[in-house]
Amino acid sequence: MELTRRHILKLTGLGLAGPALLSACSNDSSSGGGSGDGSVKFEGWDYEAALVQQNLDRFTKTSNVKVNYTPITSAQYVQKVVAEFTGGGGPDALYVYDDSLAAWVEGDYLQPLDGMAGVDEVYDAIYPGNAQAMTYDGKRYGLPYYTDATCLTYNAGILAQAGISKPPASLEELEAQALKIKNAGLLEYPIGLPAQLSDTWWSWVWALLFGSGGNMFDDQQNPIMNTSDTVTKDVFAWLQQAATKSKVIDPASLQLLPVPVDNAMKANRYAYTIGARYASRDYNDPAKSKAAGKIRMGLVPSLDGKEHGTVSNTRMYGLAKDTEVKDNAFKLLTYLGGYDSDKQPYTAKFWFLQRGLGFAYKAMVNDPTITAALKKFADPTVYTHLAEIAKPRNVLGVPWYTEFETEMHKVVQGVLSNQTQPSAAVASLAQSAETLKKKYS
Amino acid sequence: MAALTGFAERRPLGDNAKAWALNAPAMVVIALLVAYPIGYSFYVSLQKNNLKRPRAKRFIGFDNYTSLLSDHAFVNALKVSALFVVVVLGLTVVLALILALVLNERFRGRGLLLSLALLPWAMPGVVNGLMWRTIFDAKTGALNGLLQQLGLIDSYHAWLTSGTGAFLFTALAQVWNTLPFSVIILLAGLSTIPAELYDAATVDRAGAWRRFTEVTVPWLLHPLLIVLILETMNAFRAFDTIYVLTGGGPGDATTTIALLDVQTVLTFTDFGLGSAYAWVITAITLLISVAYIGLLYRKGNFEV
C-alpha cells in the first residue's frame, strides 16, 4: 500500500486522539473530594489498613459520609503525599507525622483547625507535649491519632539472673549492670539499639538527651550542642564508651532497624533497649515472644541519675487546605481524633485496645477498660509517668529538620563505630545545623 | 481540468518523507517520555525548587551547581563513588576475564558452569542487596557460620559496621551482581578470535602468557571497551544494592553520589539540588566514556 498524505493525516489524527482517550480513562480526582457526593478522600500510611477500614465503615454507618480510604506504604508515605499535593490530587483528610507538620503547613497542604467545633476541648484534654507537637506558628493543625513516649525497656528475667533487682537510674549504672550481665556469661552484648541508617527518626538518641536534661537546640532553634549544652557531647561519650570500650552495646546495632531489635528482645537476646512504650505489648505477648511476662519499662537513664524527662512523638489527623468537602472531612477528623457523641475519644480507645497505641488523652488512663488492658503489658504508673514527662523535639518546626535528623544518624553511627570523637561529632552537628539554616533562609 | 487532475492523482511520498513519517510516532513518544523529562530535569536543576517550600521556588541559574563545590556531602559522596567505581571496575574486569577465559575452554560441565555464572545477572539489585545482607548478618549470617566452622573466627562479627568493611563488602555484592554481563561480553569477544592465530603463535614458540598478551588482549580491546563503559556507568549509578545493604552507612562510608541524589530528591524533596546532582553524574559518566573511547578505540584488532 502506498502511503499518501491522506493516510498520514488519518494516522496523525489517531495519534492526537490517543492521549485524549488515555486522559479520559484516567482516574484523577482533583484535590479534595470532587466526586460530587460529598465523599471524603482519606489517606494514611499502611499500618493495620484492615482495622482502619473497619473503623471507617463504622463512621460511614453512623454519619452517612462515604470515605474513600487509601493506605500508602509507610516507607513512601511522605514522598507520595508531597507528590500528590504538588500535582493537585491530594486527599481531604490524612495522617500527618509531627516531623512533617511544619513543612506541610509551609507547603500550603494543611489548614488550621482553630475555631472549629470541639477542637479547643480536645486540646485541653490532651498532654501538653502532644498539643505542642500539633501546633505550628501558633495555630492548631491536627487532632491526635496516637502518641508515644520513649522509655528504657528491660528484661527483668535476665537482670534477675545476674542478681540485679532494679533498673538503672543513671547511664553509668546501666553500663555497670550490662557489664555484670556480660561477665556472668548471660549475653555478650546486653544492649541493642536500632542504629541502621533509615528515613525514620531515632527516638532513642533524643530520649537519651532529654533523659539527661539536655537538648541540641534552644527555643529559637539555634544549635547549642557545641556551646552552652554539654549533655549531647557527654551522652555521645557514654555511647562511645559503652560501644567500644566496655562493649556492652551490640556492634551489630549499626545494621539493625527497629524490627530486628524487637525480635531480639522477644528472643531474650538483649537485656535492654530504648524505644517506644507500645513495643512492650508485643514483647509481653506469649503468642509472639519468648520473653513474655519478663519485659518491663522504666525511665530513660540519665547522666546524673536524676529524673529529667524523655521524648514523645505525635501522629495526627490533618485537614487539607484545598478540600472541597471541608464539613464532611472535619466530621471524619473529629470521629478519628476527637470525641464522639458520648464525649469519649472512641478511636483513640479503639487503637489502644486493638494494638496498644499510645493515647494523647490524659483521662483515658483512668478508664477501667484501658487500665485492665495496660496492666497486661506495663505498669500503668510508669506508663503514665512517662507520658507526663515526655516532650516533643523543639526543632520540628523548622523546614530542614529531616535533613538534620539524617545527618545526626550518620554522626551517631560514627560515634558508635569509633570513627568520630564526641567533640568532633557535636561540632559537626552544629556546623550542619548552621549550614541548613543558611540554605533554607 | 488540469487542476482537478492534479488533485485526483495523489503523488506517493518519497523514501525520505516516508521514513520520517514512519518514524514520527516513535520519535514523538521518545521526545515525550525521554527527551522532555531530561530537558525538564535540567531546567529544574536551575531552580531553587524544594516541594516542601513551594513559595520559595525561583530560578537561580547555576547556583545549585556552584554550591556543589562547597557541599561537604556532595564532595564526600563523589570521593566514595570514585573509589567504589575503581574497586568494582577493577574486580569486575579481572574476574570477568578469568571467568571468560575458563568458560571459553572445552571441558565437562562447562554448560552448567556457564548457567551458574550467569545466574546473578538475573537477580534484581534489591534482591541482591537483601541476599547479601542475610549472608553478612552479624547474628545469623552464612559468612559468619562458614568462617567459624572453618575455624577462622572465634565468634560472629558485624561485618558491615566498620567503614572499610562496609565499603568492601558492598563493592563485592555489586561485583557479584554485575559480573555475568561482563563475562558474556568478553566470552563473545573470545569466540571471535581465529584459532589460527593461536596456532601460528604456538608455532612461533610463544608461551601461554605471550599468546594471551599478543593475541587475546588485542582482540579483546573492543569488548573490553564496552565492559569498561557500561560497568563504570553501573558502578557510578549503583544505588539499590547499597541502599539495602548499608543505607549509605556507617556514617557516610558507603554514601555514593547516586544514593545522595535519591535521598536529596525523595527524602528531602529538594528537586532543584537533586537534579543538579543527577546532571553531574551524567556529565561525569559521559566524560569517562569519552576518555575510554579516546584511549581504546581504534586500538587492537577490530576488523573482524
XYZ file of C-alpha atoms in Angstrom:
745
model
C 0.000 0.000 0.000
C 1.354 3.431 -0.936
C 1.492 5.860 1.947
C -0.155 9.139 0.966
C -0.605 12.435 2.753
C -4.222 11.426 3.477
C -3.068 8.265 5.260
C -0.647 10.276 7.312
C -3.305 12.804 8.270
C -5.552 9.970 9.385
C -2.783 8.419 11.465
C -1.870 11.793 12.959
C -5.494 12.277 13.941
C -5.421 8.954 15.722
C -2.188 9.922 17.421
C -3.746 13.100 18.765
C -6.854 11.266 19.863
C -4.790 8.719 21.785
C -3.689 10.936 24.655
C -7.204 12.381 24.967
C -8.573 8.846 25.204
C -5.983 7.892 27.806
C -6.734 11.031 29.729
C -10.438 10.197 29.736
C -9.636 6.746 31.084
C -7.528 8.085 33.948
C -8.943 8.155 37.466
C -7.850 11.545 38.599
C -9.952 13.382 41.047
C -8.619 16.802 41.815
C -7.560 17.818 45.303
C -10.312 17.211 47.749
C -13.314 15.012 47.193
C -14.543 16.353 43.926
C -16.704 13.339 43.255
C -19.866 15.343 43.987
C -21.404 13.004 46.565
C -19.594 14.548 49.496
C -17.324 11.574 49.966
C -14.038 12.171 51.741
C -10.732 11.144 50.240
C -8.669 9.891 53.175
C -5.062 8.723 53.157
C -2.716 7.267 55.711
C 0.337 5.063 55.969
C -0.473 1.387 55.748
C -0.344 0.417 59.436
C -3.190 -2.069 60.076
C -5.140 -0.975 56.998
C -7.869 -3.570 57.589
C -8.547 -2.225 61.082
C -8.591 1.325 59.757
C -11.149 0.322 57.139
C -13.233 -1.430 59.792
C -13.291 1.759 61.861
C -14.108 3.904 58.818
C -17.022 1.630 57.918
C -18.423 2.293 61.363
C -18.075 6.038 60.754
C -19.886 5.801 57.419
C -22.693 3.815 59.014
C -23.252 6.386 61.751
C -22.681 9.555 59.733
C -23.705 8.632 56.181
C -20.460 10.144 54.951
C -18.656 7.962 52.461
C -14.901 7.677 52.902
C -12.504 6.644 50.137
C -9.557 5.350 52.103
C -6.147 4.760 50.525
C -3.368 3.175 52.602
C 0.101 4.127 51.380
C 3.236 2.173 52.156
C 4.907 3.716 55.215
C 8.331 3.950 53.623
C 6.982 6.169 50.839
C 4.176 7.950 52.684
C 5.717 11.414 52.978
C 7.044 11.407 49.425
C 3.757 10.237 47.915
C 1.652 12.755 49.809
C 4.019 15.554 48.810
C 3.832 14.398 45.187
C 0.029 14.271 45.331
C -0.343 17.738 46.784
C 2.202 19.095 44.317
C 0.330 17.510 41.430
C -3.033 18.806 42.668
C -4.587 15.471 43.643
C -4.149 15.400 47.397
C -6.565 13.905 49.932
C -9.170 15.755 52.012
C -8.017 14.300 55.307
C -4.824 12.473 56.095
C -2.346 11.184 58.653
C 0.434 13.633 59.483
C 3.740 12.940 61.250
C 4.777 15.630 63.718
C 8.103 15.591 61.830
C 6.311 16.694 58.639
C 3.856 19.210 60.057
C 5.917 22.377 59.596
C 6.891 21.519 56.034
C 3.336 20.607 55.076
C 1.943 23.811 56.537
C 4.630 25.799 54.730
C 3.756 23.886 51.584
C 0.117 25.023 51.876
C -1.149 21.443 52.163
C -2.967 21.812 55.510
C -5.409 24.242 57.062
C -5.621 25.218 60.730
C -8.423 23.798 62.850
C -8.718 26.756 65.215
C -12.284 27.791 65.818
C -13.779 24.517 64.582
C -16.230 22.700 66.821
C -14.675 20.711 69.641
C -11.037 21.480 68.851
C -10.412 23.560 71.993
C -11.970 20.796 74.067
C -9.584 18.221 72.573
C -6.526 20.386 73.093
C -7.497 20.974 76.717
C -7.798 17.241 77.326
C -4.502 16.038 75.865
C -0.950 16.086 77.199
C 0.766 19.460 76.622
C 3.564 17.801 74.622
C 1.055 16.431 72.107
C -0.724 19.773 71.840
C 2.628 21.447 71.249
C 3.565 18.939 68.528
C 0.308 19.627 66.641
C 0.686 23.402 66.813
C 2.700 25.377 64.307
C 3.214 29.104 64.331
C 0.534 29.473 66.998
C -2.133 27.577 65.041
C -3.541 24.095 65.640
C -3.349 21.727 62.704
C -4.210 18.273 63.973
C -6.324 16.021 66.111
C -4.374 13.198 67.770
C -4.069 9.768 66.127
C -1.622 8.242 68.568
C 1.376 9.247 70.585
C 4.190 7.554 72.357
C 6.938 8.284 74.790
C 10.340 6.642 74.564
C 11.439 4.561 77.524
C 14.057 2.118 78.720
C 12.773 -1.387 78.086
C 14.470 -4.155 80.030
C 14.194 -7.874 80.525
C 13.664 -8.369 84.274
C 14.332 -12.102 83.882
C 17.866 -11.584 82.588
C 18.523 -8.879 85.181
C 17.394 -11.246 87.953
C 19.700 -13.987 86.658
C 22.578 -11.522 87.028
C 21.447 -10.584 90.538
C 20.095 -7.174 89.553
C 16.877 -6.204 91.289
C 16.030 -2.772 89.886
C 16.545 -0.955 86.597
C 19.350 1.584 86.231
C 18.746 5.234 87.026
C 21.975 6.535 85.502
C 23.874 5.721 82.342
C 26.857 4.709 84.456
C 24.626 2.265 86.288
C 23.218 0.960 83.000
C 26.736 0.234 81.768
C 27.682 -1.425 85.086
C 24.570 -3.628 85.038
C 25.174 -4.566 81.416
C 28.775 -5.462 82.233
C 27.571 -7.646 85.074
C 25.269 -9.491 82.671
C 28.089 -9.787 80.150
C 30.599 -11.026 82.703
C 28.092 -13.566 84.006
C 28.101 -15.032 80.509
C 24.395 -14.397 80.042
C 24.708 -12.169 76.969
C 27.714 -10.991 75.012
C 26.050 -7.659 74.203
C 23.246 -6.826 76.644
C 22.187 -3.548 74.966
C 20.709 -3.404 71.464
C 19.727 -0.211 69.645
C 18.251 0.309 66.169
C 21.073 2.311 64.578
C 20.953 1.472 60.886
C 20.538 4.492 58.631
C 16.898 4.956 57.709
C 14.337 7.624 56.928
C 12.654 7.362 60.324
C 13.733 9.308 63.391
C 15.957 7.782 66.063
C 13.871 8.282 69.171
C 16.492 6.671 71.394
C 19.081 9.406 70.748
C 16.597 12.163 71.599
C 15.399 10.169 74.621
C 18.956 9.896 75.954
C 19.419 13.659 75.552
C 16.085 14.631 77.073
C 16.556 11.939 79.708
C 19.644 13.789 80.909
C 18.018 17.193 80.657
C 19.868 18.230 77.523
C 18.857 19.471 74.115
C 20.536 20.152 70.819
C 18.657 23.388 70.109
C 17.435 26.377 72.050
C 13.906 27.722 71.712
C 14.882 29.738 68.634
C 16.202 26.543 67.022
C 19.811 27.678 67.280
C 22.217 24.766 67.758
C 23.568 24.665 71.311
C 25.040 21.168 71.352
C 28.517 22.581 70.762
C 28.257 25.592 73.047
C 26.033 26.053 76.097
C 24.664 22.499 76.342
C 27.247 19.821 77.088
C 24.780 16.964 77.523
C 24.926 15.905 73.855
C 28.700 15.554 73.990
C 28.581 13.671 77.303
C 25.864 11.314 76.058
C 27.895 10.672 72.898
C 30.948 9.981 75.062
C 28.944 7.445 77.065
C 27.657 5.803 73.873
C 31.179 5.504 72.513
C 32.495 4.081 75.749
C 29.644 1.548 76.009
C 30.029 0.533 72.369
C 33.794 0.375 72.011
C 35.394 0.088 75.467
C 33.098 -1.821 77.806
C 31.463 -3.294 74.676
C 28.011 -3.659 76.179
C 26.236 -2.130 73.184
C 25.979 -4.619 70.343
C 28.188 -3.500 67.421
C 25.585 -5.071 65.143
C 23.268 -2.237 66.184
C 24.609 -0.338 63.193
C 22.974 -2.958 60.999
C 19.694 -3.088 62.902
C 16.364 -1.486 62.094
C 13.652 -1.426 64.794
C 12.007 -4.751 63.832
C 15.164 -6.900 64.297
C 15.724 -5.224 67.684
C 12.125 -6.084 68.618
C 12.724 -9.677 67.536
C 15.913 -9.869 69.585
C 14.123 -8.542 72.671
C 11.384 -11.117 72.166
C 14.020 -13.850 71.873
C 15.790 -12.850 75.145
C 18.866 -11.827 73.120
C 19.063 -8.316 74.602
C 18.526 -7.251 78.188
C 17.994 -3.566 77.405
C 16.833 -1.357 74.595
C 15.456 2.161 74.339
C 12.268 2.523 72.340
C 8.550 3.175 72.207
C 6.317 2.113 75.092
C 3.856 0.271 72.858
C 6.540 -2.239 71.812
C 6.190 -3.827 75.271
C 2.734 -5.054 74.301
C 4.267 -7.406 71.724
C 7.288 -8.191 73.906
C 4.948 -9.397 76.637
C 2.588 -11.296 74.362
C 3.164 -15.058 74.948
C 1.979 -15.811 71.411
C 4.737 -13.686 69.929
C 7.540 -13.567 72.460
C 9.731 -15.921 74.444
C 10.358 -13.055 76.869
C 6.646 -12.588 77.604
C 5.966 -11.574 81.181
C 9.580 -10.520 81.793
C 9.703 -7.238 79.905
C 9.376 -4.033 81.932
C 9.539 -0.371 81.073
C 11.484 2.233 83.001
C 12.572 5.838 82.820
C 15.418 6.623 80.449
C 18.674 6.590 82.487
C 20.411 9.937 82.782
C 23.979 11.148 83.144
C 23.450 12.263 86.741
C 20.973 9.589 87.808
C 18.179 12.128 88.313
C 14.868 12.150 86.504
C 14.671 14.695 83.701
C 12.286 13.516 81.000
C 12.034 11.755 77.694
C 10.939 12.425 74.144
C 7.461 11.992 72.706
C 6.149 11.744 69.187
C 2.696 12.557 67.914
C 0.864 11.234 64.888
C -2.166 13.271 63.956
C -5.053 13.650 61.555
C -4.872 16.765 59.374
C -7.313 18.608 57.126
C -6.260 19.516 53.573
C -6.244 23.219 52.791
C -7.980 22.872 49.443
C -10.591 20.287 50.361
C -13.972 20.773 48.726
C -15.726 18.703 51.393
C -14.496 20.523 54.465
C -17.526 19.796 56.655
C -17.506 16.067 55.981
C -13.725 15.855 56.236
C -13.824 17.607 59.601
C -16.583 15.238 60.758
C -14.238 12.386 59.900
C -11.364 14.079 61.713
C -13.496 14.524 64.803
C -14.548 10.882 64.699
C -10.952 9.735 64.383
C -9.132 12.169 66.641
C -11.783 13.844 68.782
C -14.732 12.956 70.965
C -17.823 11.060 69.915
C -21.415 11.927 70.931
C -20.822 10.251 74.327
C -17.865 12.552 74.932
C -15.471 9.619 74.577
C -12.360 9.526 72.369
C -13.723 6.434 70.610
C -10.967 5.885 68.019
C -8.094 6.587 70.420
C -9.540 3.938 72.731
C -10.108 1.586 69.785
C -6.424 1.763 68.822
C -5.141 1.264 72.339
C -7.325 -1.760 72.923
C -6.636 -3.238 69.496
C -2.914 -2.573 69.169
C -1.684 -0.791 72.284
C -1.090 2.522 70.503
C -0.431 5.315 72.980
C -3.139 7.859 73.608
C -2.908 11.614 73.956
C -5.960 11.968 76.203
C -4.921 12.298 79.853
C -8.195 10.992 81.246
C -8.039 7.737 79.347
C -5.617 6.271 81.849
C -8.419 6.300 84.434
C -10.723 4.273 82.222
C -11.018 0.784 83.817
C -11.005 -0.936 80.402
C -7.796 0.842 79.470
C -6.134 0.152 82.807
C -7.009 -3.530 82.594
C -5.557 -3.785 79.088
C -2.496 -1.774 80.099
C -1.717 -3.992 83.092
C -1.219 -6.915 80.718
C 1.985 -5.405 79.366
C 3.076 -2.486 81.537
C 2.958 -0.885 84.927
C 0.265 1.811 84.490
C 2.084 4.149 86.894
C 5.342 4.073 84.938
C 3.439 4.235 81.624
C 1.513 7.327 82.673
C 4.512 8.997 84.269
C 6.474 8.640 81.030
C 3.662 10.392 79.157
C 3.679 13.195 81.693
C 7.408 13.906 81.496
C 7.718 13.436 77.723
C 8.168 16.421 75.448
C 8.450 16.769 71.664
C 11.593 17.774 69.820
C 11.669 21.572 69.701
C 13.250 21.558 66.258
C 10.244 20.027 64.491
C 9.072 23.458 63.381
C 11.996 24.080 61.052
C 11.778 23.054 57.397
C 15.251 21.494 57.482
C 14.557 19.077 60.322
C 14.563 15.953 58.104
C 17.989 16.800 56.733
C 19.329 17.404 60.221
C 17.931 14.142 61.577
C 19.543 12.247 58.672
C 22.866 13.934 59.330
C 22.569 13.138 63.027
C 22.154 9.431 62.248
C 25.444 9.422 60.352
C 27.256 11.273 63.104
C 25.948 8.934 65.816
C 26.980 5.947 63.703
C 30.451 7.494 63.569
C 30.450 7.792 67.367
C 29.275 4.211 67.883
C 31.861 2.817 65.483
C 34.647 4.952 66.996
C 35.221 6.818 63.732
C 34.170 10.169 65.212
C 35.054 11.547 68.611
C 32.236 13.114 70.688
C 33.678 16.647 70.466
C 34.037 16.363 66.695
C 30.533 14.896 66.499
C 28.854 17.830 68.237
C 30.944 20.292 66.229
C 29.864 18.564 63.045
C 26.194 18.631 64.081
C 26.355 22.324 64.928
C 28.006 23.022 61.595
C 25.321 21.020 59.762
C 22.531 22.889 61.531
C 24.068 26.257 60.664
C 24.561 25.227 57.023
C 20.971 24.024 56.770
C 19.632 27.185 58.378
C 21.512 29.246 55.829
C 20.358 27.053 52.962
C 16.712 27.424 53.945
C 16.871 31.096 54.881
C -9.369 20.430 -15.667
C -5.654 20.176 -15.172
C -6.097 21.319 -11.605
C -8.738 18.680 -10.982
C -6.450 16.024 -12.378
C -3.740 17.248 -10.034
C -5.999 16.744 -7.022
C -7.227 13.367 -8.195
C -3.774 11.912 -8.750
C -2.126 11.680 -5.325
C 1.622 11.784 -5.531
C 3.184 8.991 -3.413
C 5.648 10.119 -0.746
C 9.339 9.891 -1.385
C 11.538 7.482 0.578
C 12.863 10.223 2.790
C 9.445 11.576 3.720
C 8.156 8.042 4.220
C 10.985 7.268 6.599
C 10.223 10.412 8.607
C 6.534 9.610 8.595
C 7.044 6.050 9.787
C 9.463 7.073 12.495
C 7.478 10.073 13.640
C 5.258 8.234 16.160
C 8.277 6.631 17.838
C 10.114 9.952 17.810
C 7.133 11.718 19.375
C 6.929 9.067 22.099
C 10.671 9.255 22.749
C 10.529 13.039 22.807
C 7.669 12.965 25.314
C 8.934 10.189 27.549
C 12.707 10.657 27.341
C 13.808 13.974 25.874
C 11.241 16.119 27.667
C 11.958 14.722 31.176
C 15.694 15.046 30.566
C 15.324 18.629 29.394
C 12.917 19.406 32.202
C 15.277 17.982 34.823
C 17.966 20.360 33.578
C 15.504 23.233 33.818
C 14.626 22.158 37.383
C 18.330 21.976 38.253
C 18.498 25.706 37.565
C 15.837 26.394 40.175
C 15.582 26.619 43.926
C 12.868 24.002 43.988
C 12.023 22.162 47.190
C 8.495 20.741 47.243
C 8.291 21.476 50.950
C 8.686 25.185 50.231
C 6.737 25.928 47.057
C 6.596 29.634 47.821
C 10.400 29.838 47.802
C 10.640 28.347 44.299
C 12.601 30.540 41.906
C 15.093 30.497 39.033
C 18.667 30.694 40.347
C 20.721 29.908 37.261
C 23.744 27.740 38.002
C 23.742 28.380 41.777
C 22.891 24.736 42.514
C 25.966 23.697 40.523
C 28.341 26.238 42.062
C 27.136 25.331 45.552
C 28.326 21.769 44.967
C 31.948 22.876 45.320
C 31.388 23.733 48.967
C 28.852 20.968 49.583
C 30.626 18.645 52.014
C 28.105 15.830 51.500
C 28.466 16.023 47.732
C 32.269 16.113 47.743
C 32.407 13.164 50.124
C 29.865 11.188 48.081
C 31.863 11.914 44.943
C 35.014 10.523 46.585
C 33.150 7.419 47.772
C 31.679 6.928 44.301
C 35.067 7.312 42.616
C 36.641 4.738 44.925
C 33.645 2.470 44.501
C 34.000 2.644 40.708
C 37.713 1.853 40.882
C 37.253 -1.149 43.204
C 34.189 -2.550 41.438
C 35.612 -1.995 37.975
C 38.993 -3.479 38.858
C 37.471 -6.586 40.415
C 34.906 -6.975 37.657
C 37.368 -6.752 34.789
C 39.892 -9.121 36.342
C 37.327 -11.699 37.486
C 35.304 -11.462 34.274
C 38.419 -12.001 32.180
C 39.467 -15.039 34.208
C 35.960 -16.493 34.124
C 35.564 -15.831 30.395
C 38.916 -17.494 29.659
C 37.896 -20.532 31.689
C 34.462 -20.752 30.104
C 36.000 -20.385 26.635
C 37.718 -23.754 27.090
C 36.017 -27.078 26.329
C 35.504 -29.256 29.397
C 32.883 -31.455 31.007
C 30.288 -29.410 32.951
C 31.036 -26.212 31.027
C 27.356 -25.685 30.225
C 26.371 -25.997 33.878
C 29.131 -23.653 34.985
C 28.098 -21.146 32.316
C 24.494 -21.226 33.534
C 25.568 -20.806 37.151
C 27.893 -17.947 36.266
C 25.050 -16.103 34.567
C 22.600 -16.577 37.421
C 23.474 -13.437 39.434
C 22.712 -11.283 36.410
C 19.074 -12.323 36.588
C 18.810 -11.023 40.131
C 17.372 -7.538 40.698
C 19.608 -5.169 42.673
C 17.249 -5.025 45.663
C 17.068 -8.817 45.895
C 20.842 -8.951 45.548
C 21.176 -6.493 48.435
C 18.770 -8.471 50.614
C 20.589 -11.720 49.870
C 23.995 -10.321 50.787
C 22.539 -8.655 53.838
C 21.384 -12.064 55.026
C 24.793 -13.537 54.263
C 26.655 -10.758 56.111
C 24.241 -10.699 59.060
C 26.039 -10.289 62.355
C 23.858 -12.806 64.206
C 22.744 -15.416 61.712
C 24.813 -14.727 58.594
C 26.136 -17.557 56.451
C 29.546 -15.885 56.186
C 29.959 -15.917 59.954
C 28.806 -19.549 60.089
C 31.222 -20.614 57.377
C 34.229 -18.824 58.827
C 33.532 -20.151 62.313
C 33.161 -23.709 61.046
C 36.456 -23.358 59.225
C 37.998 -22.187 62.486
C 38.955 -18.798 61.052
C 36.979 -16.748 63.592
C 36.071 -17.411 67.228
C 32.817 -15.503 67.356
C 30.414 -13.853 64.935
C 31.422 -10.450 63.547
C 29.315 -7.486 62.465
C 30.956 -7.119 59.063
C 29.116 -4.024 57.923
C 29.764 -1.880 60.979
C 33.218 -0.584 60.109
C 33.622 1.907 57.290
C 36.190 -0.152 55.399
C 34.326 -3.434 55.901
C 31.014 -1.996 54.768
C 32.630 -0.439 51.697
C 34.470 -3.593 50.623
C 31.546 -5.961 51.211
C 29.181 -3.621 49.381
C 31.590 -3.482 46.448
C 31.774 -7.273 46.489
C 27.983 -7.577 46.381
C 27.873 -5.151 43.452
C 30.574 -7.106 41.577
C 28.706 -10.369 42.116
C 25.587 -8.852 40.584
C 27.168 -7.281 37.520
C 29.984 -9.733 36.771
C 27.971 -12.069 34.482
C 27.231 -9.306 31.992
C 30.936 -8.613 31.581
C 31.633 -12.334 31.237
C 29.111 -12.605 28.386
C 30.636 -9.665 26.521
C 34.192 -10.961 26.925
C 33.168 -14.514 26.090
C 31.594 -13.258 22.870
C 34.824 -11.406 22.116
C 36.934 -14.509 22.778
C 34.828 -16.611 20.445
C 35.667 -14.301 17.531
C 39.431 -14.810 17.816
C 40.531 -17.072 14.940
C 42.116 -20.310 16.194
C 44.812 -19.997 13.523
C 46.304 -17.036 15.369
C 46.927 -19.203 18.419
C 48.282 -21.992 16.188
C 50.645 -19.560 14.496
C 51.766 -18.165 17.837
C 52.356 -21.672 19.162
C 54.440 -22.500 16.056
C 56.426 -19.332 16.784
C 57.105 -20.835 20.207
C 55.067 -18.178 22.052
C 54.234 -19.285 25.611
C 50.792 -19.041 27.206
C 51.477 -15.580 28.608
C 52.691 -14.212 25.259
C 49.715 -15.760 23.451
C 47.481 -14.020 25.987
C 49.157 -10.611 25.718
C 49.898 -10.687 21.973
C 46.765 -12.380 20.645
C 43.959 -12.441 23.182
C 44.241 -8.961 24.684
C 44.434 -7.002 21.390
C 41.392 -8.870 20.123
C 39.527 -8.206 23.339
C 40.073 -4.447 23.408
C 36.774 -3.672 21.744
C 34.601 -5.813 24.048
C 36.730 -4.600 26.946
C 35.860 -1.030 25.971
C 32.175 -1.900 26.154
C 32.660 -3.567 29.537
C 34.582 -0.576 30.884
C 31.999 1.952 29.739
C 28.951 0.038 30.911
C 30.412 -1.143 34.195
C 31.698 2.343 35.016
C 28.210 3.685 34.441
C 26.711 0.874 36.521
C 29.114 1.365 39.405
C 28.753 5.132 39.332
C 24.979 4.904 39.432
C 24.882 1.990 41.908
C 22.027 2.506 44.302
C 19.732 -0.422 45.113
C 22.293 -2.884 46.466
C 23.980 -0.228 48.611
C 20.674 1.168 49.843
C 19.501 -2.225 51.038
C 22.835 -3.390 52.405
C 24.045 -0.366 54.380
C 21.719 2.549 53.665
C 24.912 4.533 52.977
C 26.487 3.902 56.404
C 28.195 3.524 58.712
C 28.446 7.314 58.851
C 28.785 8.157 55.190
C 31.261 5.389 54.331
C 29.061 3.983 51.555
C 27.062 7.084 50.638
C 27.621 7.254 46.904
C 26.513 10.121 44.712
C 23.519 8.129 43.434
C 22.412 7.385 46.999
C 22.790 11.044 47.954
C 20.821 12.047 44.874
C 17.881 9.766 45.668
C 17.907 10.929 49.278
C 18.002 14.597 48.243
C 15.123 14.228 45.812
C 12.858 11.713 47.536
C 13.541 12.212 51.244
C 14.377 15.902 51.339
C 12.167 16.674 48.278
C 14.831 19.099 47.051
C 14.284 18.631 43.334
C 16.490 21.556 42.312
C 19.649 20.332 44.025
C 18.821 16.672 43.310
C 18.527 17.396 39.588
C 21.876 19.168 39.690
C 23.399 16.052 41.289
C 21.861 13.914 38.530
C 23.342 16.111 35.830
C 26.752 15.960 37.442
C 26.526 12.145 37.472
C 25.577 12.239 33.792
C 28.403 14.604 32.899
C 30.997 12.536 34.767
C 29.949 9.221 33.213
C 29.906 10.891 29.800
C 33.424 12.250 30.311
C 34.720 8.869 31.475
C 33.120 7.153 28.481
C 34.682 9.629 26.069
C 38.053 9.104 27.763
C 37.738 5.309 27.401
C 36.853 5.639 23.740
C 39.758 8.036 23.199
C 42.141 5.591 24.856
C 40.966 2.316 23.377
C 39.125 2.991 20.144
C 40.998 2.022 17.010
C 43.491 0.107 19.110
C 43.670 -3.644 18.857
C 42.085 -5.601 16.046
C 38.528 -4.584 15.302
C 38.286 -5.593 11.658
C 36.779 -8.988 12.254
